[in-house]
XYZ file of C-alpha atoms in Angstrom:
599
model
C 16.062 -76.067 130.038
C 18.758 -74.812 132.263
C 17.986 -72.452 134.898
C 19.592 -68.962 134.160
C 19.208 -66.940 137.288
C 18.937 -68.061 141.050
C 17.752 -65.411 144.087
C 18.466 -65.605 147.486
C 15.859 -64.481 149.851
C 14.778 -65.013 153.602
C 11.099 -65.733 152.889
C 9.384 -66.547 149.787
C 5.666 -66.061 149.462
C 4.044 -67.785 146.292
C 1.122 -65.972 145.274
C -0.301 -62.262 145.665
C -3.465 -62.376 143.460
C -5.557 -65.125 144.783
C -7.683 -64.973 146.729
C -7.687 -61.310 145.516
C -4.271 -60.361 146.568
C -5.407 -60.607 150.249
C -3.334 -63.691 151.334
C 0.120 -63.076 149.999
C -0.358 -59.204 150.716
C -1.458 -59.913 154.342
C 1.201 -62.299 155.038
C 3.960 -60.315 153.575
C 2.818 -57.084 155.139
C 2.801 -58.382 158.697
C 6.027 -60.471 158.434
C 7.616 -57.218 157.141
C 6.144 -55.325 160.091
C 8.076 -57.389 162.342
C 11.163 -58.091 160.200
C 11.518 -54.952 158.247
C 14.837 -55.960 156.845
C 13.975 -59.368 155.594
C 14.619 -60.285 152.100
C 10.927 -61.277 151.199
C 10.179 -62.094 147.592
C 6.495 -62.387 146.470
C 5.862 -64.644 143.331
C 2.870 -63.955 141.457
C 2.098 -65.453 137.738
C -0.382 -62.492 137.119
C 0.637 -59.527 135.811
C -1.140 -57.403 138.368
C -2.711 -57.495 141.942
C -6.468 -58.533 142.338
C -6.661 -61.779 140.992
C -10.250 -63.087 141.200
C -11.234 -59.445 141.459
C -9.112 -57.765 138.710
C -11.053 -55.796 136.082
C -8.203 -55.476 133.404
C -9.275 -56.527 130.072
C -6.159 -58.162 128.738
C -3.464 -60.736 129.774
C 0.097 -60.503 128.233
C 1.186 -63.495 126.016
C 1.283 -66.649 128.475
C 3.488 -69.566 128.349
C 3.007 -72.364 125.713
C 0.338 -74.664 126.763
C 2.797 -77.564 126.367
C 4.854 -76.171 128.955
C 2.012 -74.905 131.708
C -1.246 -76.168 130.493
C -2.361 -76.367 133.943
C -2.413 -72.525 134.454
C -5.374 -70.409 133.560
C -4.551 -67.515 131.362
C -6.271 -65.156 134.202
C -7.159 -62.632 131.859
C -9.182 -59.901 134.016
C -11.984 -62.144 135.920
C -13.432 -58.759 137.430
C -16.090 -57.077 135.224
C -18.415 -54.112 135.907
C -21.216 -56.429 137.465
C -18.930 -58.342 139.672
C -19.749 -57.439 143.293
C -18.175 -58.490 146.531
C -19.546 -60.859 148.961
C -18.118 -58.789 151.889
C -19.005 -55.116 153.132
C -16.840 -52.264 153.339
C -16.344 -52.371 156.899
C -14.559 -55.852 156.538
C -13.191 -55.295 152.807
C -9.999 -53.684 154.265
C -6.774 -54.369 156.293
C -6.666 -53.213 159.881
C -4.280 -50.390 158.958
C -5.559 -48.757 156.284
C -9.309 -48.046 155.909
C -11.264 -48.696 152.526
C -12.149 -45.046 150.704
C -15.681 -43.818 150.487
C -17.435 -45.563 147.589
C -19.842 -44.099 145.185
C -23.473 -44.462 146.315
C -24.184 -46.285 142.928
C -21.441 -48.946 143.661
C -22.859 -49.864 146.999
C -25.676 -52.002 147.873
C -26.602 -52.601 151.771
C -22.615 -51.935 152.340
C -21.649 -54.779 149.719
C -19.950 -53.011 146.542
C -18.552 -53.375 143.122
C -15.327 -55.804 143.112
C -13.421 -53.332 141.257
C -12.912 -51.246 144.326
C -11.281 -53.883 145.907
C -8.400 -54.160 143.184
C -7.899 -50.464 143.629
C -7.696 -50.842 147.422
C -5.080 -53.197 146.937
C -3.250 -51.500 144.288
C -2.758 -48.684 146.756
C -1.885 -50.541 149.786
C 0.983 -52.060 147.994
C 2.350 -48.858 146.844
C 1.931 -46.970 150.453
C 3.676 -49.810 152.680
C 7.552 -49.663 152.432
C 10.312 -51.346 154.212
C 13.692 -50.810 154.063
C 13.078 -48.728 151.208
C 11.050 -51.342 149.211
C 7.349 -51.253 148.656
C 5.294 -54.273 148.924
C 4.644 -53.763 144.889
C 8.472 -53.655 144.542
C 8.910 -57.059 146.173
C 6.268 -58.934 143.942
C 7.714 -60.439 141.095
C 4.680 -60.405 138.345
C 4.700 -62.532 135.518
C 6.607 -65.542 137.212
C 4.963 -68.919 136.708
C 6.182 -71.309 139.494
C 6.271 -74.669 138.071
C 8.067 -76.761 140.908
C 8.607 -76.382 144.486
C 11.047 -78.706 146.440
C 13.029 -78.604 149.657
C 17.139 -79.497 149.514
C 18.343 -79.624 152.706
C 16.929 -76.969 154.893
C 16.286 -74.480 151.817
C 13.173 -74.240 149.736
C 13.463 -73.967 145.977
C 10.977 -72.608 143.818
C 11.595 -72.851 139.990
C 9.634 -71.174 137.299
C 9.594 -69.026 134.399
C 9.305 -65.533 133.402
C 6.239 -64.990 131.479
C 7.465 -62.355 129.354
C 10.950 -62.944 128.615
C 10.572 -67.128 128.889
C 13.834 -66.866 131.190
C 14.201 -69.765 133.819
C 14.430 -68.626 137.257
C 14.752 -69.860 140.748
C 14.185 -68.647 144.196
C 15.569 -69.988 147.523
C 14.704 -69.299 150.966
C 14.781 -71.190 154.380
C 11.078 -70.122 154.693
C 7.978 -70.601 152.390
C 4.545 -69.487 152.722
C 2.030 -70.637 150.033
C -0.811 -68.112 149.433
C -1.803 -69.475 146.085
C -5.166 -69.821 147.327
C -8.405 -71.865 146.262
C -9.359 -69.973 143.013
C -6.415 -70.302 140.670
C -7.095 -73.504 138.515
C -10.329 -73.714 136.673
C -12.242 -76.599 136.872
C -14.229 -77.469 133.714
C -17.013 -79.849 132.970
C -16.626 -82.855 130.506
C -18.626 -81.359 127.213
C -18.643 -84.230 124.392
C -18.206 -82.784 121.126
C -16.487 -79.478 122.310
C -14.572 -79.845 119.027
C -17.460 -79.293 116.932
C -18.881 -76.386 118.863
C -18.334 -72.928 117.034
C -18.968 -70.599 119.902
C -17.002 -69.616 122.975
C -16.514 -72.174 125.807
C -15.352 -70.037 128.838
C -14.494 -70.792 132.611
C -16.013 -68.199 134.919
C -12.510 -66.748 135.426
C -12.431 -65.818 131.766
C -16.035 -63.959 131.502
C -14.620 -60.488 132.568
C -12.175 -60.434 129.564
C -14.524 -61.912 126.946
C -16.714 -60.142 124.555
C -19.794 -62.390 125.395
C -21.724 -59.296 126.705
C -20.595 -56.860 124.124
C -20.483 -59.007 120.987
C -23.795 -58.695 118.601
C -22.704 -62.194 117.371
C -23.326 -63.638 120.882
C -27.208 -63.880 121.280
C -27.750 -67.207 123.112
C -25.615 -67.623 126.120
C -25.735 -71.435 128.171
C -24.508 -71.110 131.559
C -23.478 -74.291 133.376
C -23.378 -74.391 137.116
C -25.590 -73.663 140.195
C -23.596 -71.250 142.216
C -23.208 -67.753 142.867
C -20.778 -67.152 139.825
C -23.186 -68.676 137.632
C -26.116 -66.598 138.991
C -23.690 -63.196 138.518
C -22.894 -64.124 134.771
C -26.655 -65.135 134.013
C -27.812 -61.688 135.590
C -25.237 -59.644 133.555
C -26.085 -61.316 130.162
C -29.994 -61.371 130.769
C -29.271 -57.301 131.302
C -27.394 -56.889 128.269
C -30.195 -58.688 126.291
C -28.953 -62.213 125.762
C -31.165 -65.369 125.564
C -30.158 -67.117 128.467
C -30.281 -70.809 129.261
C -29.449 -72.086 132.891
C -28.190 -75.732 133.028
C -27.796 -77.052 136.711
C -25.731 -80.429 136.454
C -27.281 -83.273 138.165
C -23.683 -84.745 138.863
C -23.235 -81.882 141.562
C -24.497 -80.458 144.697
C -27.421 -78.801 142.727
C -28.480 -75.209 142.757
C -26.831 -72.978 145.311
C -28.516 -70.945 147.989
C -28.964 -67.243 147.183
C -29.855 -65.082 150.308
C -30.987 -61.310 150.599
C -28.255 -59.003 152.181
C -30.738 -57.326 153.838
C -29.914 -57.140 157.896
C -32.382 -57.418 160.736
C -32.514 -54.907 163.667
C -29.614 -52.877 164.152
C -27.495 -54.910 161.649
C -27.052 -52.954 158.233
C -26.712 -56.077 156.174
C -26.605 -59.760 156.485
C -22.840 -60.176 156.733
C -22.935 -57.866 159.834
C -25.437 -60.051 161.595
C -23.491 -63.201 160.816
C -20.376 -62.089 161.798
C -21.409 -61.467 165.477
C -20.169 -64.041 167.818
C -23.753 -64.529 169.341
C -24.901 -65.608 165.987
C -21.836 -67.735 165.514
C -22.990 -69.782 168.572
C -26.084 -70.759 166.576
C -23.601 -73.213 164.395
C -22.274 -76.317 165.800
C -18.804 -74.913 165.427
C -15.711 -76.873 166.009
C -13.881 -73.428 166.886
C -16.717 -72.327 169.046
C -15.977 -72.604 172.809
C -17.487 -75.957 174.476
C -19.447 -74.021 177.131
C -22.902 -74.521 178.912
C -24.422 -72.264 176.354
C -22.719 -74.383 173.476
C -23.803 -77.606 175.146
C -27.590 -76.415 175.482
C -27.763 -75.514 172.098
C -26.390 -78.194 170.398
C -26.440 -81.166 172.841
C -29.905 -80.792 174.367
C -33.679 -81.387 172.863
C -34.767 -78.176 173.538
C -31.435 -76.441 171.773
C -32.362 -78.707 169.147
C -35.742 -77.214 168.708
C -34.217 -73.667 169.100
C -31.671 -74.358 166.355
C -34.034 -75.886 163.866
C -36.424 -72.881 164.405
C -33.760 -70.480 163.815
C -32.186 -72.159 160.647
C -35.669 -73.092 159.456
C -36.565 -69.309 159.604
C -33.750 -68.751 157.104
C -34.963 -71.562 154.658
C -38.256 -70.163 154.667
C -37.137 -66.383 154.174
C -35.176 -67.453 151.057
C -38.009 -69.669 149.529
C -40.494 -66.715 150.209
C -38.158 -64.122 148.624
C -37.710 -66.591 145.392
C -41.191 -67.783 145.031
C -39.985 -70.869 143.383
C -43.314 -72.714 143.134
C -45.278 -69.588 142.459
C -43.559 -67.034 140.416
C -44.594 -66.506 136.802
C -41.583 -67.754 135.260
C -40.137 -68.544 131.414
C -39.560 -72.261 132.371
C -38.133 -74.458 135.254
C -37.647 -71.623 137.764
C -38.726 -74.242 140.342
C -35.338 -76.002 139.798
C -33.363 -73.278 141.566
C -34.837 -74.437 144.985
C -32.036 -75.832 147.156
C -31.752 -79.400 147.383
C -30.482 -79.302 151.217
C -31.097 -76.765 153.711
C -28.931 -73.601 154.365
C -27.685 -75.260 157.542
C -25.753 -77.876 156.167
C -24.150 -75.779 153.039
C -23.613 -78.753 150.785
C -23.613 -76.531 148.080
C -22.281 -73.068 146.953
C -24.069 -69.820 146.853
C -24.194 -66.307 148.364
C -25.912 -62.864 149.008
C -27.624 -61.146 146.061
C -26.539 -57.966 144.815
C -29.541 -57.127 142.742
C -33.035 -55.981 144.496
C -34.724 -57.713 141.165
C -32.663 -60.800 140.555
C -35.328 -63.446 141.415
C -37.823 -61.474 139.064
C -35.105 -61.060 136.329
C -34.187 -64.701 136.259
C -37.566 -65.941 136.429
C -39.122 -64.039 133.550
C -35.989 -64.225 131.167
C -34.042 -67.295 131.800
C -35.043 -71.056 130.810
C -33.672 -73.287 133.444
C -32.909 -77.159 133.200
C -31.364 -79.877 135.062
C -29.039 -82.540 133.282
C -25.943 -83.146 132.024
C -24.468 -82.189 128.425
C -24.645 -85.349 126.169
C -23.300 -83.477 122.852
C -22.362 -80.246 121.489
C -22.946 -79.445 117.972
C -22.311 -76.400 115.904
C -24.069 -74.084 117.742
C -26.329 -76.484 119.707
C -26.276 -77.904 123.110
C -27.869 -81.514 123.835
C -28.701 -82.438 127.285
C -30.007 -85.678 128.937
C -33.953 -86.122 128.368
C -33.475 -85.472 124.605
C -33.425 -81.529 125.073
C -31.661 -79.148 122.713
C -31.291 -75.439 122.560
C -29.241 -72.976 120.555
C -25.898 -71.430 122.091
C -23.551 -69.021 120.683
C -21.400 -69.123 124.014
C -21.076 -71.428 126.999
C -20.227 -70.026 130.218
C -18.823 -72.548 133.040
C -19.452 -71.512 136.512
C -17.856 -75.003 137.749
C -15.518 -73.693 140.450
C -11.817 -73.971 141.213
C -9.392 -76.272 142.250
C -6.437 -75.492 144.994
C -3.178 -74.491 143.528
C -0.910 -77.049 144.671
C 0.294 -78.539 141.233
C 3.653 -77.246 141.615
C 4.396 -79.681 144.486
C 5.281 -83.478 143.564
C 2.820 -86.110 144.485
C 5.587 -87.539 147.446
C 5.794 -83.870 148.892
C 2.007 -83.019 148.542
C 1.664 -86.501 150.879
C 4.494 -85.505 153.099
C 2.912 -82.159 153.919
C -0.509 -83.443 154.119
C -2.286 -81.315 151.735
C -4.647 -82.931 148.993
C -3.328 -85.651 147.191
C -4.215 -89.153 145.652
C -5.698 -91.191 148.414
C -3.538 -94.400 148.880
C -5.428 -96.803 151.326
C -2.378 -99.043 151.338
C 0.063 -96.240 152.853
C 0.759 -96.306 156.211
C 0.059 -92.942 156.783
C -3.252 -92.838 155.113
C -4.242 -95.768 157.295
C -3.413 -93.862 160.518
C -5.401 -91.077 159.490
C -8.436 -93.242 158.749
C -8.373 -94.833 162.426
C -7.703 -91.442 164.009
C -10.812 -89.890 161.862
C -12.879 -92.649 162.773
C -12.274 -92.465 166.325
C -12.648 -88.611 166.107
C -16.219 -88.844 164.368
C -17.378 -90.557 167.494
C -16.424 -87.629 169.666
C -17.962 -85.143 167.405
C -21.284 -86.968 167.255
C -20.878 -86.559 170.897
C -20.643 -83.269 171.164
C -23.083 -82.169 168.113
C -25.597 -85.155 167.971
C -27.545 -83.309 165.142
C -24.783 -83.694 162.817
C -25.329 -87.615 162.864
C -28.629 -87.346 160.868
C -27.893 -84.934 157.870
C -30.991 -85.015 155.310
C -30.542 -86.951 152.059
C -28.230 -84.960 149.642
C -26.696 -84.859 146.306
C -22.731 -85.774 146.684
C -20.242 -83.759 144.969
C -17.488 -86.255 144.109
C -14.292 -85.722 145.632
C -11.429 -88.449 145.166
C -8.433 -86.879 147.191
C -7.330 -86.735 150.600
C -8.417 -83.640 152.652
C -6.338 -80.559 153.741
C -4.882 -82.190 157.237
C -2.749 -78.980 158.475
C -3.039 -77.513 161.937
C -5.542 -74.606 162.051
C -5.569 -74.923 158.053
C -2.118 -73.663 157.987
C 0.701 -75.703 159.160
C 2.065 -79.073 158.210
C 3.001 -81.436 160.849
C 5.998 -82.599 159.038
C 7.751 -79.428 158.311
C 7.609 -76.222 160.245
C 9.332 -73.932 157.693
C 6.285 -73.922 155.417
C 2.695 -72.545 155.508
C -0.287 -72.343 153.610
C -2.129 -69.080 154.213
C -5.719 -68.547 152.446
C -6.306 -72.426 151.897
C -9.305 -72.578 154.211
C -12.773 -71.301 152.743
C -14.330 -68.698 155.168
C -16.789 -65.986 154.956
C -14.233 -63.046 154.866
C -10.691 -63.357 153.599
C -9.498 -59.898 154.758
C -10.448 -60.763 158.454
C -9.178 -64.359 158.378
C -5.885 -63.946 156.428
C -5.007 -61.023 158.831
C -5.430 -63.423 161.828
C -3.676 -66.101 159.887
C -0.510 -63.570 159.273
C 0.077 -63.072 162.489
C -0.165 -66.664 163.713
C 2.064 -67.392 160.673
C 4.585 -65.007 161.748
C 4.475 -66.204 165.145
C 4.719 -69.605 164.175
C 7.796 -69.183 161.608
C 9.551 -67.072 164.394
C 9.127 -70.121 166.971
C 7.116 -68.034 169.102
C 4.361 -70.077 170.001
C 3.854 -72.531 172.706
C 2.579 -75.479 170.619
C 0.648 -78.630 171.742
C 2.739 -82.084 171.207
C 2.918 -83.584 167.747
C 0.518 -86.055 168.830
C -1.869 -83.750 170.527
C -1.813 -81.703 166.777
C -2.384 -84.437 164.892
C -5.477 -85.608 167.115
C -6.545 -81.925 166.740
C -6.383 -82.000 162.967
C -8.122 -85.476 162.880
C -11.027 -84.195 165.102
C -11.364 -81.277 162.520
C -11.539 -83.375 159.604
C -14.002 -85.703 161.033
C -16.058 -82.443 162.003
C -15.704 -80.936 158.625
C -17.229 -84.114 157.243
C -20.136 -84.219 159.205
C -21.040 -80.156 159.288
C -20.594 -79.526 155.743
C -20.965 -83.022 153.811
C -19.676 -82.740 150.390
C -18.050 -79.659 150.943
C -16.521 -80.829 154.442
C -14.793 -83.539 152.518
C -12.197 -81.251 151.546
C -10.754 -80.550 155.168
C -10.871 -76.865 154.856
C -14.714 -75.728 154.781
C -15.353 -73.026 157.462
C -18.495 -70.961 156.049
C -19.690 -70.247 159.611
C -16.359 -70.354 161.766
C -15.051 -66.810 161.093
C -15.146 -65.508 164.508
C -14.200 -68.572 166.170
C -11.699 -69.252 164.085
C -9.929 -65.903 164.326
C -10.204 -66.012 168.205
C -8.464 -69.324 168.299
C -5.579 -68.253 166.143
C -5.130 -65.079 168.129
C -5.529 -66.625 171.277
C -2.715 -69.124 170.562
C -0.614 -66.134 169.945
C -1.406 -64.528 173.201
C -3.203 -61.362 171.702
C -6.571 -60.026 173.071
C -6.742 -56.288 172.029
C -9.480 -57.299 169.368
C -11.762 -58.142 172.188
C -13.697 -55.159 173.647
C -15.908 -56.608 176.306
C -18.577 -59.268 176.700
C -21.278 -57.439 175.345
C -19.502 -56.015 172.325
C -17.773 -58.707 171.622
C -20.921 -61.042 171.412
C -23.191 -58.729 169.687
C -21.156 -56.164 167.627
C -20.257 -57.353 164.087
C -16.557 -58.289 163.478
C -14.968 -55.513 161.750
C -11.361 -55.138 160.090
C -10.765 -52.120 162.377
C -11.272 -54.378 165.832
C -7.664 -55.591 164.674
C -6.067 -52.061 164.719
C -4.305 -52.832 167.806
C -2.842 -56.009 167.135
C 0.382 -54.867 165.853
C 1.279 -52.949 168.468
C 0.065 -55.508 170.983
C 2.477 -58.247 169.248
C 5.400 -55.866 169.147
C 5.215 -55.317 173.029
C 4.850 -59.082 173.771
C 7.550 -60.748 171.061
C 9.450 -57.312 170.141
C 10.607 -56.662 166.550
C 13.551 -56.040 164.285
C 15.144 -52.653 163.883
C 12.254 -50.333 162.704
C 13.675 -49.320 159.096
C 10.205 -49.827 157.681
C 7.601 -47.071 157.175
C 3.853 -46.709 156.115
C 3.465 -44.039 153.654
C 0.868 -41.441 154.498
C -0.963 -40.347 151.566
């Protein structure tokens, strides 16, 4: 099919909606803050901002599945019972505070995700550069199908969803903000063609009629993570008969923590986002000082760490009462298989005070695999069967990289099929084996993980400098492709670093030094986060250290307020409010023709 239109730009940003509009918007906004006259286009296959948070009920007709069968028709993933995993003081960009929210939509400062969508919508309309708002620059309903590079120009080819018109965008710089929650991962369900009910991924739940339909009485949820838990709670509260199936082939049930804070901290996120707490984890991004060596390298420090993390496990078990709470059946199967410290599975903070009581009383829980689906019946291992009118799969996502060719994926060192015969993969294996010894010397506790269920991962890890920049090409960056505790904070720091990097403002280490650092990080990630760490982008507890490293490399420090405050105060978005002015003072900016409308 011939391309009918080509657009020339200075920078292309692929993705505005995932994760929840944050990555692409953050990257575009800061780049335009410095280059307001830049021809910057944001390509987004969805029809609105919000991504995983959006609460719209329908999606326009999507492309034929024969052409774009890897794309999920992302009908509104958000729903009324969908809550954020971050708080009101961290779910905002530093230049625009989140408005006050209704009290009924807030729980320990965590809030319903629909407010993130509204915030992002408003944000995109308020920021104007060279007469164009951020929203004006977003090309909605554009499905990217191929990204290639010809000479010094990136070519992004795709199709307009509504008109079916082929179009290409080209630019010398490319920011990939497509994120980690775009492509649904679905389990193998033998006999699914015989099943007469709905089979939905978690991304389709918000737009479905599972909750409202009187024809759906029995709901089966597959998966052990937070998304499964959220769907189950909503289904129970809607009066459905719910069965929860934890698969044996995965990492087991997730960890679900109370959102309550301790001492002066209003909630668990505030406590967890302090730098003093971040020192309690053997983090690659923490400073290697005497305190860190004491905590993670000495016998006394080891006992301190075991006490701290053991208390977190104990608190979770005490809250849930896995073995003693009166239950419908199988409630004890929700006990995590590995300690919280290792983060081998998924999980999150609870948004309902009665969560454990509701689940125990109303949900039948099994552990196994689906062996067969029939008309309205699910059969699982052990000869167990139960009725189902709908099956909801909380089975996660794959990163959105399908528009790169296998050769380009390998060149950019983002996940691709492992080839043990290639010189490149063999070199990385040697570097990472050497790095592994250094990791264990620094963090000896990581040498002895507990037995854990391994989530199969059959690809290479991300091998990007700081999780952002490929070594082979300095005209492309990936933003929002690391898993951290808060995307607003992390991607704002990434956006600043990316702008300096693309402008060649950074005094980077040599190529060999950067390659060694990537190998060190990948080796550490595997040791630190077990199955999850095999992906090379897992940084659950690294938020503060990661942000500090990026900003330090750019030469910025206005987010630091003094030793005591830095150590014991939670990281908040407003801490970054002076970074733009500090950046401009350090590096300058183009003629200021942009403005931020104040409304």
